[in-house]
């Protein structure tokens, strides 16, 4: 279904249109995926991919921009796309807060730099703010795009390369047991373990249904079909409850290289035991894995720490604070004290000065909007997004001139926003 809408200024001669999916294919939804494929340089989607897409985006808002009909380039296709939907983010201490998730952002190459992304983003943020959401989130293909819209890097991902040729030995025996599982037969288990992970980890972003299809090998978007190389291993704790699951593939028949596609572990013992099992598989020499816990116990749990090499640190989640009162009120605070900060927001959603008082670690914050910014540190709204899960430190942002103020004001920002736990997000979207 497609409907015209004009809540935001759209550059002439374009028009903004909302497309929705009831889960089954329609021409309008097919056209959105065709446009997304064009923007992301993907192969032309097959019928099977168009069917999957319609199912995956059911319930999402598919925002599109069109040029006047007939489009001389690709009749029927939008020139720009952005999908939005509501899901949850863990803000610390187990609280899951609804947020706008933004994905499938594309502008056709022949319509770039005419303000179409800005139009789509302004539309999405204004609607989210009007709906009372505390923030919006996304993952990015390029680091240079979203800072100007007030997004700050809020969670990071690190990759590892593990030597698995016999040198991998743990210095302790983790609790629990490990067993292999039919990857297509454990959907509920995957969902249950992720749900537990999501509640336990500050910075975790909730997942859409396609994640289970990807982890099980039922559907791989890069392959445009099933991934028959996927294997899965489950870790059970001493009570027999599943608390970790990994999906991996081996590079080729009789291959020696494992690539982890997804690992969800709710405890360090589950994570370490899963690594040990992977490293113990015969013929395997190397394991590579993305999105490893920034605070992983792995290098401390092996006899030779050089078998674990961290290979890539990159941004994963980007957070755009829209409602400072709400965002601060639902945050899990780990330190007693007060901080006053003035937020600079060129888009206007979060401009102002706030004082946050926390009576005791773990207590909810009292959040007050204040008129006087004399005692306040000053920071841009993207910096606030980076501080929010404790990933960006106040002192580092101050050294980069992103937080300014007296030494005491900066120290208060650093201390109050720092967290005892380390944010851990494993979900791309
Ligand atoms: C990235 C993309 C969506 C930008 O769309 P666009 O319509 O050209 O962007 P706009 O014209 O609205 O530009 C808005 C601002 O962002 C800047 N900008 C846009 N794309 C940029 C990029 N890739 N790198 C740096 N700056 C960028 C523009 O210069 C402009 O800056 P200004 O407002 O300060 O003048 C588009 O180039 C695209 O589809 N790229 C391929 C797919 C992709 O990477 N999508 C992002 C997925 S996360």
XYZ file of C-alpha atoms and ligand atoms in Angstrom:
477
model
C 0.000 0.000 0.000
C 1.278 3.504 -0.815
C 0.027 6.850 0.469
C 1.192 10.413 -0.185
C 2.218 12.425 2.827
C 3.653 15.901 3.302
C 4.518 16.490 6.976
C 7.937 17.791 5.982
C 9.298 20.225 3.373
C 10.126 18.111 0.294
C 12.417 19.609 -2.373
C 10.684 20.423 -5.659
C 9.632 18.429 -7.754
C 9.817 15.379 -5.485
C 7.073 13.921 -3.305
C 7.203 11.842 -0.134
C 5.204 8.647 -0.046
C 4.679 6.020 2.659
C 4.592 2.371 1.613
C 3.503 -0.412 3.961
C 3.549 -4.174 3.649
C 0.984 -6.659 4.961
C 3.609 -9.377 4.681
C 2.883 -10.471 1.136
C 4.252 -9.090 -2.130
C 2.763 -5.988 -3.753
C 4.001 -3.820 -6.605
C 4.714 -0.898 -4.256
C 6.812 -3.029 -1.873
C 8.614 -4.747 -4.786
C 9.522 -1.282 -6.083
C 11.019 -0.307 -2.726
C 13.323 -3.338 -2.689
C 14.297 -2.733 -6.323
C 15.284 0.826 -5.333
C 17.176 -0.375 -2.246
C 19.062 -2.895 -4.411
C 19.971 -0.105 -6.825
C 21.218 2.160 -3.998
C 23.278 -0.540 -2.266
C 24.710 -1.967 -5.524
C 22.968 -5.309 -4.942
C 22.049 -7.781 -7.673
C 18.534 -7.452 -9.080
C 16.280 -9.143 -6.505
C 14.789 -12.484 -7.503
C 11.133 -13.400 -6.945
C 12.154 -15.340 -3.823
C 13.962 -12.277 -2.444
C 11.028 -9.975 -3.155
C 8.778 -12.398 -1.287
C 11.106 -12.523 1.725
C 11.465 -8.748 1.768
C 7.680 -8.211 1.847
C 7.483 -10.555 4.843
C 10.432 -9.001 6.682
C 9.197 -5.401 6.351
C 5.616 -6.131 7.455
C 4.784 -3.479 10.049
C 7.628 -1.167 9.037
C 7.161 2.285 7.513
C 8.822 2.318 4.103
C 9.368 6.019 3.406
C 10.027 6.750 -0.245
C 10.681 9.807 -2.374
C 9.494 9.852 -5.979
C 10.007 12.156 -8.897
C 7.032 13.185 -11.051
C 5.596 10.329 -13.135
C 6.630 9.017 -15.500
C 10.116 8.455 -14.045
C 12.297 8.472 -17.173
C 14.926 6.225 -15.558
C 13.086 3.457 -13.690
C 9.313 3.787 -14.014
C 7.594 2.959 -10.732
C 10.718 2.959 -8.560
C 11.259 5.551 -5.829
C 14.464 7.595 -6.087
C 15.083 7.465 -2.323
C 14.172 5.041 0.474
C 14.256 4.847 4.273
C 12.589 2.197 6.427
C 11.641 2.996 10.027
C 10.184 0.819 12.761
C 9.902 0.793 16.516
C 11.947 -1.631 18.577
C 13.821 -1.596 21.881
C 17.258 -0.667 23.162
C 18.725 -1.661 26.532
C 19.518 1.576 28.385
C 21.219 -0.140 31.333
C 20.078 -2.005 34.465
C 17.780 -4.178 32.337
C 15.529 -1.380 31.039
C 14.330 -1.811 27.435
C 13.266 1.501 25.908
C 11.332 1.848 22.627
C 13.222 3.682 19.893
C 12.935 4.383 16.187
C 15.193 2.065 14.197
C 16.223 3.397 10.778
C 17.442 1.226 7.916
C 17.508 0.737 4.119
C 18.607 4.340 3.509
C 19.338 4.861 -0.184
C 19.259 7.663 -2.730
C 19.550 6.794 -6.419
C 22.995 7.832 -7.725
C 21.432 10.258 -10.242
C 19.546 12.105 -7.444
C 22.299 12.434 -4.828
C 23.128 15.675 -3.009
C 19.757 17.279 -3.586
C 18.716 17.050 0.043
C 16.712 13.808 -0.234
C 18.446 12.059 2.673
C 17.996 15.213 4.751
C 14.274 15.216 3.882
C 13.831 11.564 4.856
C 15.838 11.995 8.051
C 13.979 15.151 9.116
C 10.690 13.350 8.479
C 11.742 10.320 10.554
C 13.166 12.312 13.469
C 10.268 14.779 13.637
C 7.741 11.948 13.689
C 9.725 10.066 16.348
C 9.953 13.174 18.515
C 6.196 13.817 18.095
C 5.500 10.215 19.105
C 7.439 10.816 22.324
C 10.341 8.491 21.590
C 13.560 9.195 23.456
C 15.857 8.380 20.564
C 16.452 7.006 17.090
C 19.156 4.495 16.145
C 20.863 3.146 13.052
C 23.904 1.280 11.788
C 25.879 2.974 9.020
C 27.650 1.980 5.809
C 29.878 5.075 5.996
C 31.057 6.987 9.053
C 30.748 10.411 7.466
C 26.992 10.539 6.868
C 25.079 10.706 10.140
C 26.993 12.951 12.564
C 25.435 16.005 10.917
C 21.992 14.693 11.865
C 22.955 14.438 15.544
C 23.888 10.732 15.669
C 26.857 9.688 17.779
C 28.618 6.320 17.754
C 27.154 4.600 20.785
C 28.345 0.987 20.524
C 31.389 -0.513 18.874
C 32.153 -3.884 17.397
C 35.462 -5.711 17.488
C 36.502 -8.704 15.419
C 38.890 -11.486 16.384
C 41.071 -13.988 14.614
C 41.807 -17.072 16.718
C 44.569 -19.618 16.176
C 42.873 -23.003 16.423
C 45.689 -25.321 15.343
C 46.268 -26.950 18.728
C 47.828 -23.962 20.485
C 44.397 -22.877 21.792
C 44.179 -24.073 25.414
C 41.990 -22.655 28.164
C 43.468 -21.961 31.593
C 40.255 -23.123 33.313
C 37.244 -25.320 32.641
C 34.118 -23.293 31.945
C 30.845 -24.435 33.476
C 28.190 -26.195 31.452
C 28.139 -28.396 28.406
C 28.263 -27.867 24.651
C 26.475 -29.784 21.922
C 25.886 -29.462 18.211
C 22.383 -28.725 16.965
C 20.510 -28.830 13.679
C 20.671 -25.106 12.741
C 17.140 -25.202 11.320
C 15.607 -26.793 14.425
C 16.496 -24.290 17.157
C 14.652 -21.066 16.249
C 12.911 -20.808 19.633
C 16.165 -21.465 21.465
C 17.906 -18.735 19.464
C 15.110 -16.285 20.276
C 15.153 -17.185 23.969
C 18.941 -16.822 24.287
C 18.911 -13.501 22.433
C 16.042 -12.227 24.579
C 18.105 -13.011 27.687
C 21.160 -11.336 26.129
C 19.117 -8.262 25.180
C 17.871 -7.834 28.759
C 21.355 -8.323 30.189
C 23.447 -5.967 28.043
C 23.441 -2.206 28.050
C 23.489 -0.936 24.471
C 21.886 -4.065 23.010
C 19.511 -3.357 20.113
C 16.605 -5.707 19.560
C 16.455 -7.896 16.472
C 14.029 -8.330 13.603
C 12.861 -11.803 12.442
C 15.423 -11.977 9.609
C 18.208 -12.514 12.151
C 16.934 -16.012 12.966
C 16.748 -16.911 9.271
C 20.305 -15.642 8.810
C 21.702 -17.497 11.846
C 19.972 -20.728 10.898
C 21.177 -20.545 7.291
C 17.560 -20.580 6.141
C 18.180 -17.341 4.259
C 21.338 -15.436 3.458
C 20.691 -12.067 1.774
C 24.153 -11.983 0.171
C 23.533 -15.411 -1.380
C 19.898 -14.664 -2.233
C 18.996 -18.078 -0.831
C 19.805 -20.578 1.916
C 23.312 -20.939 3.324
C 23.810 -24.684 3.537
C 27.237 -24.391 5.148
C 25.833 -23.047 8.424
C 26.422 -25.189 11.515
C 25.274 -24.415 15.060
C 26.505 -25.180 18.553
C 24.589 -24.604 21.773
C 25.950 -24.097 25.279
C 23.861 -25.280 28.242
C 24.518 -24.092 31.799
C 24.818 -26.485 34.743
C 21.015 -26.395 35.142
C 20.610 -27.577 31.555
C 19.323 -24.199 30.310
C 20.666 -22.915 26.968
C 22.707 -19.758 27.526
C 24.779 -19.500 24.365
C 24.471 -20.330 20.680
C 26.877 -19.869 17.815
C 26.348 -20.118 14.046
C 29.379 -20.600 11.875
C 30.455 -21.830 8.498
C 33.590 -23.587 7.281
C 35.112 -22.013 4.186
C 34.901 -25.059 1.905
C 34.547 -28.844 1.854
C 37.293 -30.251 4.132
C 38.169 -26.593 4.884
C 40.307 -25.275 7.749
C 38.812 -21.827 8.342
C 35.736 -21.071 10.441
C 33.811 -17.825 10.056
C 31.425 -17.113 12.894
C 28.212 -15.584 11.528
C 26.484 -15.013 14.844
C 27.335 -15.671 18.474
C 24.950 -14.935 21.332
C 26.228 -15.768 24.801
C 24.613 -14.574 27.993
C 27.544 -15.483 30.257
C 31.335 -15.459 29.963
C 31.427 -19.224 30.582
C 29.046 -19.814 27.666
C 31.139 -17.597 25.385
C 34.490 -19.141 26.341
C 33.136 -22.684 26.097
C 31.797 -21.974 22.593
C 35.212 -20.661 21.491
C 36.891 -23.726 22.955
C 34.554 -26.072 21.116
C 35.089 -24.275 17.796
C 38.867 -24.338 18.304
C 38.779 -28.064 19.073
C 37.124 -29.082 15.781
C 39.467 -31.279 13.751
C 41.068 -29.791 10.612
C 40.349 -26.221 11.779
C 43.315 -23.824 11.925
C 41.682 -20.385 12.160
C 38.463 -18.874 13.471
C 37.357 -15.354 12.599
C 34.421 -13.651 14.277
C 32.805 -10.188 14.284
C 30.941 -8.347 17.074
C 32.898 -9.872 19.945
C 32.148 -8.526 23.429
C 34.382 -5.442 23.982
C 34.963 -6.819 27.506
C 35.398 -10.444 26.439
C 37.151 -12.778 28.865
C 38.685 -14.724 25.964
C 42.273 -13.332 25.924
C 42.437 -13.798 29.716
C 41.029 -17.328 29.547
C 43.682 -18.863 27.266
C 47.153 -20.082 28.250
C 48.750 -18.301 25.281
C 47.060 -14.890 24.809
C 48.649 -14.566 21.367
C 46.199 -17.098 19.959
C 43.608 -14.294 20.111
C 44.200 -11.375 17.786
C 41.831 -8.412 17.701
C 41.592 -7.429 14.070
C 38.975 -4.747 13.619
C 37.409 -2.095 15.826
C 34.554 -0.256 14.214
C 31.359 1.586 14.975
C 28.192 -0.489 15.252
C 25.278 1.475 16.767
C 24.626 5.186 16.230
C 22.280 6.917 18.670
C 20.331 10.157 18.105
C 18.906 11.570 21.325
C 15.567 13.306 20.698
C 14.075 13.702 24.173
C 16.744 14.434 26.779
C 14.356 14.272 29.774
C 13.146 10.818 28.836
C 16.540 9.490 27.728
C 18.173 10.498 31.030
C 15.216 9.245 33.107
C 15.355 5.722 31.619
C 19.153 5.412 31.701
C 20.762 3.067 34.234
C 23.161 5.255 36.263
C 26.102 3.640 38.041
C 27.392 6.609 40.067
C 25.956 8.829 42.724
C 26.198 12.570 42.055
C 25.087 15.376 39.770
C 25.920 16.643 36.333
C 24.670 19.715 34.479
C 25.099 19.917 30.720
C 23.991 22.156 27.885
C 23.127 20.332 24.645
C 23.718 22.028 21.307
C 21.403 20.587 18.655
C 21.355 22.328 15.261
C 18.184 20.378 14.358
C 16.507 21.690 17.516
C 15.027 18.482 18.982
C 17.248 18.280 22.047
C 18.607 21.815 22.546
C 18.651 23.004 26.177
C 20.280 22.618 29.558
C 19.625 19.765 31.974
C 20.674 18.788 35.474
C 20.748 15.118 36.381
C 20.868 14.047 40.048
C 21.441 10.456 41.096
C 21.051 9.711 44.810
C 22.719 6.310 44.777
C 24.202 3.972 42.160
C 21.287 2.200 40.477
C 18.703 4.759 41.623
C 16.615 6.478 38.938
C 17.839 9.950 38.017
C 15.966 13.158 38.837
C 16.132 15.081 35.552
C 15.482 18.836 35.566
C 15.513 21.228 32.638
C 17.205 24.427 33.806
C 17.322 27.933 32.321
C 20.779 28.853 33.541
C 23.642 27.180 31.693
C 26.423 28.960 33.675
C 27.385 25.823 35.618
C 26.936 23.514 32.663
C 29.388 21.643 30.489
C 28.500 22.144 26.827
C 28.271 19.255 24.389
C 26.820 18.547 20.977
C 23.884 16.168 20.734
C 25.970 13.554 18.882
C 28.461 13.556 21.805
C 25.543 12.921 24.167
C 24.648 9.874 22.035
C 28.222 8.607 22.400
C 28.203 9.141 26.170
C 24.821 7.506 26.636
C 25.859 3.826 26.984
C 29.181 4.785 28.584
C 31.161 3.909 25.451
C 32.420 7.448 24.770
C 34.237 8.911 27.771
C 33.763 12.547 28.817
C 37.524 13.184 29.033
C 38.123 11.813 25.516
C 35.289 13.859 24.043
C 36.603 16.943 25.874
C 40.078 16.337 24.425
C 38.402 16.327 20.995
C 36.617 19.631 21.854
C 33.244 17.899 21.743
C 32.612 18.580 25.448
C 33.690 21.962 26.815
C 33.642 23.488 30.300
C 35.739 23.813 33.419
C 37.816 20.866 34.632
C 35.152 20.155 37.283
C 32.303 20.266 34.746
C 34.117 17.917 32.390
C 35.031 15.587 35.256
C 31.360 15.449 36.264
C 30.350 14.497 32.701
C 33.053 11.838 32.570
C 32.216 10.311 35.938
C 28.438 10.401 35.770
C 28.143 8.938 32.275
C 30.789 6.255 32.826
C 29.384 2.792 33.460
C 30.505 -0.204 35.481
C 29.330 -2.612 32.777
C 30.621 -2.361 29.197
C 28.013 -1.758 26.498
C 27.660 -4.737 24.186
C 25.538 -4.703 21.053
C 25.547 -7.576 18.563
C 22.728 -6.515 16.267
C 23.094 -4.869 12.897
C 19.986 -3.664 11.132
C 24.436 8.399 1.585
C 23.244 8.862 0.772
C 21.980 8.221 1.378
C 23.141 10.393 0.850
O 21.959 10.843 0.241
P 21.817 12.330 -0.384
O 20.382 12.503 -0.751
O 22.834 12.531 -1.430
O 22.130 13.250 0.853
P 21.662 14.771 1.026
O 21.699 15.448 -0.310
O 20.375 14.840 1.765
O 22.833 15.288 1.907
C 22.684 15.664 3.250
C 24.042 16.047 3.769
O 24.845 14.877 3.929
C 26.057 15.015 3.181
N 26.365 13.668 2.698
C 25.528 12.872 2.034
N 26.107 11.692 1.785
C 27.356 11.760 2.282
C 28.434 10.849 2.321
N 28.348 9.631 1.785
N 29.559 11.244 2.935
C 29.650 12.470 3.479
N 28.652 13.374 3.474
C 27.507 13.022 2.883
C 25.741 16.016 2.114
O 26.908 16.639 1.651
C 24.828 16.961 2.859
O 25.573 17.794 3.702
P 25.046 19.238 4.161
O 23.610 19.080 4.566
O 25.947 19.580 5.278
O 25.175 20.072 2.926
C 23.357 8.435 -0.725
O 24.538 8.963 -1.262
C 23.333 6.925 -0.954
O 22.268 6.377 -1.198
N 24.484 6.225 -0.874
C 24.540 4.784 -1.128
C 23.791 3.971 -0.068
C 24.254 4.294 1.335
O 25.421 4.347 1.626
N 23.295 4.490 2.246
C 23.549 4.735 3.643
C 23.167 3.510 4.383
S 23.539 3.587 6.089
